[in-house]
């Protein structure tokens, strides 16, 4: 299922997005821009969007998992 959202601009707040993805019970790929994705990863993993937990290189990806309500970074890939 492909879903386009209007609330993922680089400087949009991430709280509502976090709430909506935590209601889902399936794997998903989220594609977007910085700083939104970095803030989302921080909010999910440490509970604070201001805490930078991962460096996203241009065209980079990270894999997060949610086990029992706890988000963790599983791996990260950069271009090349």
Protein backbone atom coordinates (compact mmCIF):
# COMPACT_ATOMS: atom_id res chain seq x y z
CA UNK A 1 0.00 0.00 0.00
CA UNK A 2 1.39 3.38 -1.01
CA UNK A 3 0.29 6.32 1.10
CA UNK A 4 1.25 9.95 0.53
CA UNK A 5 1.10 12.21 3.58
CA UNK A 6 1.10 15.99 3.79
CA UNK A 7 2.56 16.19 7.32
CA UNK A 8 6.16 15.16 6.60
CA UNK A 9 7.72 18.40 5.37
CA UNK A 10 11.27 18.91 6.66
CA UNK A 11 10.22 21.11 9.61
CA UNK A 12 6.81 19.61 10.41
CA UNK A 13 6.21 18.36 13.97
CA UNK A 14 6.77 14.62 14.35
CA UNK A 15 4.49 13.81 17.30
CA UNK A 16 1.29 13.15 15.33
CA UNK A 17 3.20 11.05 12.80
CA UNK A 18 4.67 8.92 15.61
CA UNK A 19 1.19 8.31 17.01
CA UNK A 20 -0.20 7.27 13.63
CA UNK A 21 2.57 4.75 12.82
CA UNK A 22 2.40 3.20 16.29
CA UNK A 23 -1.24 2.28 15.58
CA UNK A 24 -0.12 0.16 12.60
CA UNK A 25 0.85 -3.48 12.98
CA UNK A 26 2.92 -4.16 9.86
CA UNK A 27 6.29 -3.38 8.32
CA UNK A 28 6.56 -0.07 6.51
CA UNK A 29 9.06 2.01 4.60
CA UNK A 30 8.95 5.72 5.37
CA UNK A 31 10.59 8.01 2.82
CA UNK A 32 11.12 11.67 3.57
CA UNK A 33 13.58 14.47 4.21
CA UNK A 34 15.70 15.84 6.99
CA UNK A 35 15.36 17.07 9.61
CA UNK A 36 11.93 15.39 9.88
CA UNK A 37 13.23 11.81 9.64
CA UNK A 38 16.04 12.43 12.12
CA UNK A 39 13.63 13.96 14.62
CA UNK A 40 11.21 11.06 14.14
CA UNK A 41 13.96 8.49 14.77
CA UNK A 42 14.98 10.36 17.91
CA UNK A 43 11.43 10.65 19.21
CA UNK A 44 10.79 6.95 18.62
CA UNK A 45 14.02 5.67 20.16
CA UNK A 46 14.71 8.05 23.07
CA UNK A 47 11.46 9.98 23.44
CA UNK A 48 12.92 13.39 22.54
CA UNK A 49 13.03 14.72 18.99
CA UNK A 50 15.78 17.20 19.90
CA UNK A 51 18.19 14.39 20.87
CA UNK A 52 20.16 13.45 17.74
CA UNK A 53 20.54 9.66 17.84
CA UNK A 54 21.52 8.99 14.24
CA UNK A 55 23.43 10.79 11.50
CA UNK A 56 21.59 10.53 8.20
CA UNK A 57 23.92 10.85 5.21
CA UNK A 58 22.34 12.00 1.94
CA UNK A 59 20.37 9.04 0.55
CA UNK A 60 20.90 7.09 3.78
CA UNK A 61 18.45 4.72 5.44
CA UNK A 62 17.98 3.25 8.89
CA UNK A 63 15.97 0.25 10.02
CA UNK A 64 13.99 0.57 13.24
CA UNK A 65 12.12 -2.21 15.01
CA UNK A 66 9.43 -2.00 17.64
CA UNK A 67 9.36 -4.90 20.06
CA UNK A 68 6.95 -4.59 22.93
CA UNK A 69 6.55 -0.85 22.45
CA UNK A 70 10.30 -0.14 22.52
CA UNK A 71 11.84 1.22 19.32
CA UNK A 72 15.45 0.32 18.50
CA UNK A 73 17.79 1.07 15.62
CA UNK A 74 18.66 -2.25 13.94
CA UNK A 75 21.00 -1.06 11.19
CA UNK A 76 21.99 1.91 9.05
CA UNK A 77 23.20 2.16 5.45
CA UNK A 78 24.70 5.05 3.57
CA UNK A 79 25.02 5.49 -0.18
CA UNK A 80 27.54 3.24 -1.88
